Coordinates of C-alpha atoms in Angstrom, one line a residue:
M1 CA -89.0 19.3 97.6
K2 CA -86.9 18.4 100.7
N3 CA -89.0 17.5 103.7
I4 CA -87.3 19.2 106.6
F5 CA -88.8 19.6 110.0
L6 CA -87.8 21.8 112.9
I7 CA -86.3 20.3 116.0
L8 CA -88.2 22.0 118.9
F9 CA -85.8 22.5 121.8
T10 CA -87.1 22.4 125.3
I11 CA -85.6 23.5 128.7
A12 CA -82.5 21.8 129.8
V13 CA -83.1 20.7 133.4
L14 CA -80.1 20.9 135.6
V15 CA -79.6 19.3 139.0
T16 CA -78.7 21.9 141.6
S17 CA -79.4 25.6 141.8
P18 CA -76.4 27.8 141.9
S19 CA -76.2 31.0 143.9
F20 CA -75.3 33.8 141.6
P21 CA -74.3 37.3 142.8
A22 CA -77.1 39.8 142.0
L23 CA -75.1 41.1 139.2
A24 CA -75.8 41.5 135.5
Y25 CA -73.0 40.8 133.1
E26 CA -72.0 41.6 129.6
A27 CA -68.7 40.9 128.0
T28 CA -66.6 43.8 126.8
I29 CA -66.1 43.7 123.0
K30 CA -62.4 44.1 122.1
T31 CA -61.7 46.0 118.9
D32 CA -57.9 46.0 118.5
T33 CA -56.2 43.0 116.9
A34 CA -52.9 42.8 118.8
W35 CA -54.1 39.4 120.3
L36 CA -53.8 37.8 116.8
D37 CA -50.1 37.6 117.4
Q38 CA -50.8 34.7 119.8
L39 CA -52.7 32.8 117.2
V40 CA -51.5 29.3 116.1
S41 CA -53.7 27.8 113.4
P42 CA -54.5 24.1 113.7
S43 CA -52.9 21.7 111.2
S44 CA -56.3 20.4 110.3
Y45 CA -60.0 20.9 111.0
F46 CA -62.6 18.4 112.1
H47 CA -66.4 18.0 112.0
T48 CA -68.2 15.9 114.6
R49 CA -70.0 14.1 111.7
D50 CA -66.7 13.1 110.1
G51 CA -66.1 9.4 109.6
D52 CA -68.6 6.6 110.1
I53 CA -71.1 7.1 112.9
T54 CA -73.2 4.1 111.9
Q55 CA -71.6 1.9 114.6
I56 CA -71.4 4.3 117.5
T57 CA -74.1 4.9 120.1
P58 CA -75.7 8.2 120.8
E59 CA -73.8 8.3 124.1
D60 CA -70.5 7.8 122.3
Y61 CA -71.5 10.6 119.9
V62 CA -72.0 13.0 122.9
N63 CA -68.6 12.0 124.0
R64 CA -67.2 13.1 120.7
Y65 CA -68.1 16.6 121.7
R66 CA -66.8 16.2 125.2
N67 CA -63.5 14.8 124.0
A68 CA -63.1 17.7 121.6
L69 CA -63.5 20.0 124.6
G70 CA -61.1 18.1 126.9
L71 CA -63.9 16.9 129.2
P72 CA -64.0 13.4 130.7
E73 CA -66.2 10.9 128.8
L74 CA -69.6 10.0 130.2
R75 CA -70.2 6.3 130.7
T76 CA -73.4 4.8 129.4
N77 CA -75.9 3.8 132.1
E78 CA -78.6 1.3 131.3
N79 CA -81.0 2.7 133.9
L80 CA -80.7 6.2 132.4
Q81 CA -81.2 4.7 128.9
Q82 CA -84.4 3.1 130.3
S83 CA -85.5 6.3 132.0
A84 CA -85.0 8.2 128.7
K85 CA -86.9 5.5 126.8
N86 CA -89.8 5.5 129.2
H87 CA -90.2 9.2 128.7
T88 CA -90.0 9.2 124.9
D89 CA -92.4 6.2 124.8
Y90 CA -94.8 8.2 127.0
Q91 CA -94.6 11.3 124.8
N92 CA -95.0 9.2 121.6
K93 CA -98.3 7.9 123.1
N94 CA -99.5 11.0 124.9
G95 CA -97.7 14.1 123.6
L96 CA -96.8 17.0 125.9
Y97 CA -98.5 17.3 129.3
N98 CA -99.8 20.8 129.8
G99 CA -97.1 22.0 127.4
D100 CA -94.3 20.8 129.7
P101 CA -91.8 18.6 127.8
H102 CA -90.4 17.3 131.1
G103 CA -93.7 16.5 132.8
E104 CA -96.0 13.5 132.6
N105 CA -99.7 13.0 133.5
S106 CA -100.0 10.4 136.3
A107 CA -103.3 9.2 134.8
A108 CA -101.8 8.6 131.3
S109 CA -100.6 5.4 129.9
G110 CA -96.8 4.9 130.3
F111 CA -96.5 7.3 133.3
T112 CA -93.2 6.7 135.2
G113 CA -92.7 10.0 137.0
S114 CA -93.7 13.7 137.0
T115 CA -90.1 14.9 136.9
P116 CA -86.8 13.7 135.4
S117 CA -85.5 12.7 138.8
D118 CA -88.7 10.7 139.5
R119 CA -88.3 8.9 136.2
C120 CA -84.6 8.2 136.8
N121 CA -85.4 6.7 140.2
Y122 CA -88.3 4.7 138.8
A123 CA -85.8 3.1 136.3
G124 CA -83.5 2.2 139.1
Y125 CA -80.9 5.0 138.9
S126 CA -79.8 6.0 142.4
G127 CA -77.9 9.2 141.6
S128 CA -79.1 12.7 140.7
C129 CA -80.1 13.3 137.1
G130 CA -81.1 16.0 134.7
E131 CA -82.6 15.9 131.2
V132 CA -82.4 17.5 127.8
Q133 CA -85.0 16.9 125.2
A134 CA -86.0 17.6 121.6
G135 CA -88.9 16.8 119.3
G136 CA -89.1 16.6 115.6
D137 CA -88.6 14.5 112.5
G138 CA -84.8 14.3 112.5
D139 CA -82.6 11.4 113.5
L140 CA -81.2 11.1 117.1
Y141 CA -77.8 12.3 116.1
S142 CA -79.2 15.5 114.6
A143 CA -81.0 16.2 117.8
L144 CA -77.7 15.8 119.7
D145 CA -76.1 18.3 117.2
G146 CA -79.0 20.6 117.9
F147 CA -78.4 20.4 121.7
M148 CA -74.9 21.5 121.2
M149 CA -76.0 24.4 119.0
T150 CA -78.3 25.8 121.7
P151 CA -76.4 27.3 124.6
F152 CA -78.5 26.2 127.6
H153 CA -78.9 22.6 126.4
R154 CA -75.1 22.5 125.6
M155 CA -74.4 23.1 129.3
G156 CA -76.4 20.1 130.3
L157 CA -74.3 17.8 128.0
I158 CA -70.9 19.2 128.8
N159 CA -71.4 19.7 132.6
A160 CA -68.0 18.8 134.0
S161 CA -69.7 17.2 137.1
A162 CA -71.8 14.8 135.0
T163 CA -70.6 11.2 135.0
E164 CA -73.2 9.1 133.1
I165 CA -75.7 9.4 130.3
G166 CA -78.5 7.4 128.6
C167 CA -80.4 8.5 125.4
A168 CA -83.4 7.3 123.6
H169 CA -85.4 8.1 120.5
T170 CA -89.1 7.1 120.0
G171 CA -91.1 8.5 117.2
S172 CA -90.7 12.3 117.1
W173 CA -89.1 12.5 120.6
V174 CA -85.5 12.4 121.7
T175 CA -84.4 12.5 125.4
C176 CA -81.0 12.2 127.1
D177 CA -80.9 11.7 130.8
I178 CA -77.6 12.9 132.4
G179 CA -76.4 11.3 135.7
Y180 CA -74.4 12.8 138.5
N181 CA -73.2 9.8 140.4
L182 CA -70.3 11.5 142.2
Y183 CA -69.9 8.9 145.0
D184 CA -68.6 5.8 143.2
G185 CA -65.2 7.2 142.3
Y186 CA -65.9 7.0 138.6
S187 CA -63.5 9.0 136.4
S188 CA -62.6 8.4 132.7
G189 CA -59.6 10.6 132.9
S190 CA -58.0 13.6 134.6
F191 CA -59.7 17.0 134.3
D192 CA -58.5 20.3 135.5
A193 CA -61.6 22.2 136.7
D194 CA -59.7 25.5 136.4
E195 CA -59.2 24.9 132.7
L196 CA -61.1 27.4 130.4
I197 CA -63.4 25.5 128.1
V198 CA -64.3 27.1 124.8
Y199 CA -66.8 26.2 122.1
P200 CA -66.4 25.6 119.3
A201 CA -63.3 23.6 120.1
D202 CA -60.0 24.7 118.6
G203 CA -60.1 23.5 114.9
Q204 CA -63.8 22.6 114.9
V205 CA -66.0 23.1 111.8
I206 CA -69.4 24.5 112.6
G207 CA -72.5 26.1 111.0
T208 CA -72.8 29.8 110.1
T209 CA -76.0 30.6 112.0
F210 CA -77.8 30.1 115.2
P211 CA -81.6 30.2 115.2
V212 CA -82.7 31.9 118.4
F213 CA -85.3 29.2 119.3
E214 CA -84.7 27.6 122.7
S215 CA -86.7 27.5 125.9
P216 CA -85.8 29.6 127.8
M217 CA -85.0 32.1 125.0
P218 CA -81.3 33.0 125.3
Y219 CA -81.6 36.3 123.4
P220 CA -85.2 37.5 123.8
D221 CA -84.6 40.6 121.6
Y222 CA -83.6 38.2 118.8
A223 CA -86.2 35.5 119.3
K224 CA -86.8 33.4 116.2
Q225 CA -84.2 35.3 114.3
N226 CA -81.0 33.9 112.8
I227 CA -77.7 35.3 114.2
G228 CA -74.1 34.1 114.2
P229 CA -73.3 30.8 116.0
T230 CA -73.1 30.6 119.8
L231 CA -69.5 30.8 121.0
M232 CA -68.7 30.1 124.6
F233 CA -66.0 30.3 127.3
W234 CA -66.5 28.6 130.7
Q235 CA -64.4 27.8 133.7
P236 CA -66.1 24.8 135.4
S237 CA -64.5 25.4 138.8
S238 CA -66.6 28.5 139.3
W239 CA -70.2 29.4 138.7
D240 CA -69.5 33.0 139.5
P241 CA -70.0 35.4 136.6
L242 CA -66.7 36.0 134.8
T243 CA -65.6 39.4 133.7
A244 CA -63.9 39.3 130.3
E245 CA -63.5 40.9 126.9
V246 CA -64.2 38.9 123.7
A247 CA -63.4 39.3 120.1
V248 CA -64.1 37.4 116.8
Y249 CA -61.9 38.0 113.7
D250 CA -62.5 36.8 110.1
L251 CA -59.1 35.5 109.1
T252 CA -60.3 34.9 105.5
E253 CA -61.3 38.5 104.9
Q254 CA -59.0 39.9 107.6
K255 CA -61.6 42.0 109.4
T256 CA -63.0 42.2 112.9
I257 CA -66.6 41.1 113.6
G258 CA -67.8 44.2 115.4
S259 CA -71.4 43.4 116.2
I260 CA -71.4 40.9 119.0
I261 CA -74.0 40.2 121.7
T262 CA -73.6 38.3 125.0
I263 CA -75.8 36.3 127.3
D264 CA -76.2 37.5 130.8
T265 CA -74.4 35.1 133.2
E266 CA -76.9 36.0 135.8
N267 CA -79.1 33.6 134.0
Y268 CA -79.4 30.2 135.9
Y269 CA -78.9 28.1 132.8
T270 CA -75.5 29.6 131.8
M271 CA -73.9 28.0 134.9
G272 CA -71.5 31.0 134.9
A273 CA -70.3 30.5 131.3
V274 CA -70.3 33.4 128.9
F275 CA -71.9 33.0 125.5
F276 CA -71.4 35.4 122.7
N277 CA -72.8 35.6 119.2
P278 CA -72.1 37.7 116.2
V279 CA -75.3 39.5 115.4
E280 CA -75.0 38.6 111.7
P281 CA -74.6 35.0 110.4
L282 CA -70.9 34.2 109.6
E283 CA -69.6 33.7 106.1
L284 CA -69.4 30.3 104.6
D285 CA -66.1 28.5 104.3
H286 CA -64.2 31.1 106.3
E287 CA -61.6 30.6 109.0
Y288 CA -62.2 32.6 112.2
A289 CA -60.3 33.4 115.3
A290 CA -61.8 34.0 118.7
Y291 CA -60.4 35.6 121.8
V292 CA -61.3 35.9 125.5
H293 CA -59.4 37.6 128.3
D294 CA -60.0 38.1 132.0
T295 CA -60.7 41.7 132.8
S296 CA -61.2 41.3 136.6
G297 CA -57.7 42.6 137.2
D298 CA -56.4 39.2 138.2
D299 CA -55.4 38.2 134.7
V300 CA -56.5 34.6 135.4
F301 CA -57.2 33.5 131.8
E302 CA -56.6 34.3 128.2
K303 CA -57.5 32.2 125.3
V304 CA -57.0 32.5 121.5
W305 CA -58.3 29.8 119.2
T306 CA -59.6 29.1 115.6
F307 CA -62.6 27.5 114.0
K308 CA -64.0 27.2 110.5
T309 CA -67.5 27.5 109.0
Q310 CA -68.9 24.9 106.7
K311 CA -67.9 25.0 103.0
S312 CA -71.5 25.5 102.0
S313 CA -74.9 25.9 103.6
N314 CA -75.5 22.8 101.4
V315 CA -74.1 20.5 104.1
F316 CA -75.8 17.2 104.9
F317 CA -76.3 16.1 108.5
P318 CA -77.4 12.6 107.4
N319 CA -79.2 9.9 109.1
S320 CA -77.0 7.4 110.8
D321 CA -77.0 4.9 107.9
E322 CA -75.8 7.5 105.4
T323 CA -72.4 9.1 104.6
I324 CA -71.8 12.8 105.2
T325 CA -71.9 14.8 102.0
Y326 CA -70.7 18.3 101.6
D327 CA -72.7 19.3 98.6
A328 CA -76.3 18.4 99.4
H329 CA -78.9 20.8 100.8
V330 CA -79.9 21.0 104.4
D331 CA -81.0 23.7 106.8
W332 CA -80.2 24.4 110.4
A333 CA -83.3 24.1 112.6
G334 CA -85.4 27.3 112.4
S335 CA -83.2 29.3 110.1
G336 CA -84.6 28.5 106.7
S337 CA -81.0 28.3 105.3
E338 CA -79.2 25.7 107.4
Q339 CA -80.6 22.9 109.5
L340 CA -79.6 19.9 111.6
V341 CA -82.5 17.7 110.5
Y342 CA -82.4 15.6 107.4
T343 CA -85.0 13.2 106.1
P344 CA -85.0 11.7 102.6
D345 CA -86.8 13.6 99.8
P346 CA -90.5 12.5 99.7
T347 CA -93.0 13.5 97.1
I348 CA -95.6 16.1 97.9
S349 CA -98.2 13.3 98.2
E350 CA -96.1 11.5 100.8
T351 CA -95.7 14.7 102.7
I352 CA -99.5 15.2 102.8
D353 CA -100.0 11.6 103.8
R354 CA -97.6 12.1 106.7
L355 CA -99.2 15.4 107.9
S356 CA -102.8 14.7 107.1
G357 CA -105.0 16.0 109.9
Y358 CA -102.3 17.8 111.8
I359 CA -102.1 21.4 112.6
M360 CA -98.6 22.7 111.7
L361 CA -97.2 25.8 113.4
A362 CA -94.8 27.7 111.2
V363 CA -92.2 28.8 113.8
D364 CA -90.2 30.7 111.2
N365 CA -93.2 32.7 109.9
H366 CA -94.8 34.5 112.9
G367 CA -96.2 31.2 114.4
E368 CA -98.9 30.8 111.7
A369 CA -101.1 27.8 112.2
W370 CA -102.0 25.6 109.2
Y371 CA -104.4 22.7 109.1
I372 CA -103.7 19.9 106.6
D373 CA -107.2 18.7 105.6
P374 CA -107.3 14.9 105.1
I375 CA -110.2 15.2 102.5
S376 CA -109.1 18.0 100.2
R377 CA -105.4 17.4 101.0
Y378 CA -105.0 21.2 101.0
R379 CA -103.5 23.3 103.8
Y380 CA -105.7 26.0 105.4
Y381 CA -104.5 29.0 107.3
L382 CA -106.1 29.4 110.8
K383 CA -105.6 33.1 111.2
D384 CA -107.5 33.6 114.4
G385 CA -110.5 32.4 116.5
P386 CA -113.2 33.5 114.2
T387 CA -111.4 32.0 111.2
A388 CA -111.0 28.7 113.1
Y389 CA -114.7 28.7 113.9
E390 CA -115.6 29.2 110.2
F391 CA -113.2 26.4 109.5
L392 CA -115.2 24.2 111.8
R393 CA -118.5 25.0 110.1
S394 CA -116.9 24.3 106.7
F395 CA -115.2 21.0 107.5
G396 CA -117.2 19.4 110.3
L397 CA -118.4 15.9 109.8
G398 CA -121.6 14.8 111.5
I399 CA -121.4 12.0 114.0
T400 CA -123.9 10.3 116.3
D401 CA -123.5 10.3 120.1
A402 CA -123.1 6.5 120.0
D403 CA -120.2 6.6 117.6
L404 CA -118.6 9.6 119.3
A405 CA -118.6 7.7 122.6
K406 CA -116.4 5.1 120.9
I407 CA -113.6 7.6 120.6
P408 CA -111.5 8.3 123.8
T409 CA -111.6 11.8 125.3
E410 CA -108.5 13.8 126.2
D411 CA -109.0 12.7 129.8
D412 CA -108.9 9.0 129.0
A413 CA -105.6 7.2 129.9
T414 CA -105.2 5.9 126.4
G415 CA -106.4 6.8 122.9
G416 CA -107.0 4.8 119.8
G417 CA -109.6 2.4 118.5
T418 CA -110.8 1.6 115.0
L419 CA -113.1 4.6 114.7
A420 CA -110.6 7.0 116.0
K421 CA -108.0 5.8 113.5
Q422 CA -110.6 6.1 110.7
L423 CA -111.4 9.7 111.7
S424 CA -107.9 10.8 112.6
G425 CA -107.4 14.5 112.1
R426 CA -111.1 15.1 111.3
I427 CA -113.4 17.6 113.0
L428 CA -116.7 16.0 114.2
L429 CA -120.0 17.7 114.9
Q430 CA -122.6 16.1 117.3
V431 CA -125.6 16.1 115.1
E432 CA -127.9 14.7 117.8
Q433 CA -127.0 17.5 120.2
H434 CA -126.3 21.1 119.4
G435 CA -123.5 20.6 116.9
E436 CA -120.7 20.4 119.5
A437 CA -117.4 20.2 117.7
W438 CA -114.6 17.8 118.4
Y439 CA -111.1 17.4 116.9
I440 CA -109.5 14.0 116.7
N441 CA -105.8 14.5 117.4
P442 CA -103.7 12.2 115.1
S443 CA -100.9 12.2 117.7
D444 CA -102.8 10.4 120.4
L445 CA -106.1 9.5 118.7
K446 CA -108.2 11.2 121.4
R447 CA -111.0 13.7 120.9
Y448 CA -110.7 17.3 122.1
Y449 CA -113.8 19.5 122.6
L450 CA -113.8 22.7 120.7
K451 CA -116.3 24.8 122.6
D452 CA -116.1 27.9 120.4
G453 CA -113.9 29.7 118.0
D454 CA -111.4 31.0 120.6
E455 CA -111.2 27.7 122.3
A456 CA -110.8 25.9 119.0
Y457 CA -107.9 28.2 118.1
R458 CA -106.2 27.7 121.5
I459 CA -106.5 23.9 121.5
M460 CA -105.4 23.6 117.9
R461 CA -102.3 25.6 118.6
E462 CA -101.6 23.6 121.7
L463 CA -101.8 20.4 119.7
S464 CA -99.8 21.7 116.7
L465 CA -96.4 20.5 115.5
G466 CA -93.6 23.0 114.8
T467 CA -92.4 23.2 111.2
L468 CA -90.8 25.5 108.7
M469 CA -92.8 27.1 106.0
S470 CA -90.5 25.5 103.5
S471 CA -91.6 22.1 104.7
I472 CA -95.3 22.7 103.9
S473 CA -95.1 25.3 101.1
G474 CA -95.4 22.6 98.4
I475 CA -98.9 21.7 99.7
T476 CA -101.7 23.6 97.9
T477 CA -103.3 26.4 99.9
G478 CA -107.0 26.1 100.2
S479 CA -109.5 28.9 101.0
I480 CA -112.4 28.8 103.5
E481 CA -115.6 30.2 102.0

C-alpha cells in the first residue's frame, strides 16, 4: 500500500492590506467559441518537474514557476532562509500554537517571534515579509507544487512586488518567507505590471483536479470536494476587481466546459486576481484552451492560451533524489485520486510504527478521528465525546503521581524525557488520585489533561494529524467494548 499523506495548507500571509471597492464579483461565463480562432497551440508542453531537480534549491524551484509566468526571479536571502528554518524548527518541536500555523508561543522552546514579520526581523531581515506554509509527510518540492495548486498561497509566491525568498523544511513542516525589499534597487529583469498573468502558463502541464482544502476556504460551497484545477488571470498593476468573461474549451473532445465557478475578487487574498474552476475534474491527457476578456467596456485585455492535463492520474511527483515517472501512482493532496505528496512504499508494519500513538484526522472522510493504538497496533474510531471517554477507560494505563511528574505538561517550555518517550502516544490514568486521564502527545512528548469525554475529544482533534483514509485503511480496525 502506498503511504500518502495530505499536505495541510495554511493561510498565506500577505504584507499590506489593499482597499477593495465594496463590490462582489463573478466572471461571466462565455459560451460561444469564436475566440478559438485566435488560438495558437504551443510547439511543446512542459511540466515544472521536468528534468533534474536534484541540484536546484527550493528557491530556484519557485523561480521555475515565476519564469513560466514571465515574472522576475526572486533572489535567495539567507536571513529569510534562517527565519523560515527557525519557524519550522519551532513547529517540529512544539506543533501548532493555538491552531495558528503562523503563530508561536513566547514561552516555548525555539520562539523567535509571534508573527512572520517578527521572525524575519529576528533573523536580521530589514524589509517587509510574508509567509506561506504547509505541513505533511511530503518533500519540500511537493509542498511548493501544492502552494501553486491553491489560489491564495499561489498569490504569495507570484506577487509581482516580491523580491526575495527563503524556504526551509524541518520534519513535517515547510515554510517559505517572502521578502519585499523594494528600496535597494534590486531587479532580475524587466516586468510590465500591466501585463495580464495567467495560470497555468501557456503550454504548461497540470493536474486534473483541485481539492478545495485551503485556509481560508476559496470555495466554501465546495469545501473538501474535488473540482477542476484553479485557473487564474491577474493584472499586477491593479488590485481593483476586474470585470471579465471566461471560458474553457476541451480541444481534444471539441466541447465547451460549461460548469465554471469563480472566486470573488472582493476577497482580500485574491489581490484583485480572478480565479475560475471547472466544477468537474478535467479529463486526463487532454489539451485545453482558456479565454479571458475585459467586459468593462474599455477592452483593456484579452487572452487566449492552452494547457494540458497529465497523461495519467498515475503521475509521480517524486522526492528530489528520484526521477519523474509518468506511470506510477500518486494522488493530489486531499482528492483521493491525485496528490502532490509522494513517499516510498512502506509495509503496513512500518506505517503503524510511524503513526503509533497518533490521532489521525481523515480530512477526505468527514473529518473522522482515528487513534493508532501502540499496544494492539489497531486503529480505533473516535466518533464523539462519549466514545472517546469509553476509549479512555479501555486503554488507560495506570501511573503513579511521582512518575507522572516526570513527564512535562503542555505548559512546559520543552517536552521529552526518557519516560515520555517510553509512553509516547499512551493514555495514562492517575491511580493515586481519582483516575485523571492524560494523553502523551508523540509530536512534542508532553502530557495533556483529558478532563472528561468532551474535553478528550476536543484535545485529541486539536492534536491530530491530517491524512487520507487511503493512508490508514490498511491498518486493522479495532472495536471498543
